[in-house]
Amino acid sequence: MPKQALIMIDMQRGFLDSASPLCIPSAEATVPACAALIGRCHEAGVPVIYAVRHYRADGTDVEKPRAAAWASGGKSLSEDCAAHLSDAFPDAFTVLPQDYVLVKPRFSAFFHTGLDLILRRLGVQTVLLAGTTTPNCIRTTCYDAISLDYDAVVLSDCTSSVTDAVQAGNLADMQRVGATVCASTELTLAYPQINQRPRVRSAPGVVFSIRHGEVEMRVMFSPRAPTSILPSLSEINGEKSTVSPPDVIETVTSGKMSLTLQPMTKASPFVCS
């Protein structure tokens, strides 16, 4: 299954509190489902990325369409606002040290942020979209994700709109352009472990062997000199040896433990640079 990442968007007090001019009335009701999803992602090892808003106190970075309401309504999500209008997360949310928090200047979580770089560095192919509001931040993030060749999954019970009709219409639109729409309870989480290497059968005295490309690393449980002849992979598999002692790159011995690095075959030479 392709690697996933959860993008939790704008679930902050300034969008949840009914006293805020930016409040989305139904967003508060999605907090339990969002919190549960965050917990599941943490347990599964799925990266959690919080894409949030934070405005300057002077309002110079507030979008023009909402600037007047923002200024007259208590300057939500800024350093000058009251606590109940702040950019803080709901108490039910858990933010771990490995989580990412990105401040987005506009609706899409990709716009002028490092989100795309982070996702590609993590090897993520599928983005799980949750938060508020569905027709604005969720939808623009979804379309940008699809434009950047990510698979987008929009979680219907973890997103919200000003009305049920707006919610239904936008979910249907995103589904029509290729996004998957489902409830978080229907979601299967999977984040394959990275840097795993296949193990091979061990010969007597070999604790374990790990190979990567043309190079094999073996841990031996017996004292050996750096020039000792070690069993090749072919010998371990009951075949005629194809690797001779001069092919050993390096052997380090300490007590009863010997670590050896050697090419898998002579056909593909090992190159150091």
PDB file of N, CA and C in Angstrom, residues 13-14 17 19-20 81-86:
ATOM      1  N   ARG A  13      -8.733  27.140  17.416  1.00  0.00           N
ATOM      2  CA  ARG A  13      -9.805  27.804  18.152  1.00  0.00           C
ATOM      3  C   ARG A  13     -10.464  28.921  17.358  1.00  0.00           C
ATOM      4  N   GLY A  14      -9.674  29.651  16.594  1.00  0.00           N
ATOM      5  CA  GLY A  14     -10.225  30.755  15.814  1.00  0.00           C
ATOM      6  C   GLY A  14     -11.227  30.341  14.762  1.00  0.00           C
ATOM      7  N   ASP A  17     -14.448  28.342  17.632  1.00  0.00           N
ATOM      8  CA  ASP A  17     -15.228  29.048  18.644  1.00  0.00           C
ATOM      9  C   ASP A  17     -16.353  29.854  18.000  1.00  0.00           C
ATOM     10  N   ALA A  19     -17.742  32.468  18.896  1.00  0.00           N
ATOM     11  CA  ALA A  19     -17.587  33.920  18.991  1.00  0.00           C
ATOM     12  C   ALA A  19     -16.673  34.483  17.909  1.00  0.00           C
ATOM     13  N   SER A  20     -16.006  33.633  17.186  1.00  0.00           N
ATOM     14  CA  SER A  20     -15.069  34.085  16.157  1.00  0.00           C
ATOM     15  C   SER A  20     -15.790  34.401  14.859  1.00  0.00           C
ATOM     16  N   CYS A  81      -5.194  38.469  19.807  1.00  0.00           N
ATOM     17  CA  CYS A  81      -6.572  38.030  20.020  1.00  0.00           C
ATOM     18  C   CYS A  81      -6.740  37.403  21.401  1.00  0.00           C
ATOM     19  N   ALA A  82      -7.992  37.260  21.804  1.00  0.00           N
ATOM     20  CA  ALA A  82      -8.293  36.576  23.066  1.00  0.00           C
ATOM     21  C   ALA A  82      -7.983  35.092  22.937  1.00  0.00           C
ATOM     22  N   ALA A  83      -7.821  34.436  24.071  1.00  0.00           N
ATOM     23  CA  ALA A  83      -7.405  33.026  24.073  1.00  0.00           C
ATOM     24  C   ALA A  83      -8.379  32.129  23.319  1.00  0.00           C
ATOM     25  N   HIS A  84      -9.678  32.412  23.426  1.00  0.00           N
ATOM     26  CA  HIS A  84     -10.652  31.538  22.771  1.00  0.00           C
ATOM     27  C   HIS A  84     -10.687  31.736  21.254  1.00  0.00           C
ATOM     28  N   LEU A  85      -9.985  32.738  20.747  1.00  0.00           N
ATOM     29  CA  LEU A  85      -9.913  32.979  19.302  1.00  0.00           C
ATOM     30  C   LEU A  85      -8.528  32.659  18.742  1.00  0.00           C
ATOM     31  N   SER A  86      -7.685  32.064  19.539  1.00  0.00           N
ATOM     32  CA  SER A  86      -6.277  31.895  19.177  1.00  0.00           C
ATOM     33  C   SER A  86      -6.063  30.812  18.133  1.00  0.00           C
TER      34      SER A  86
END
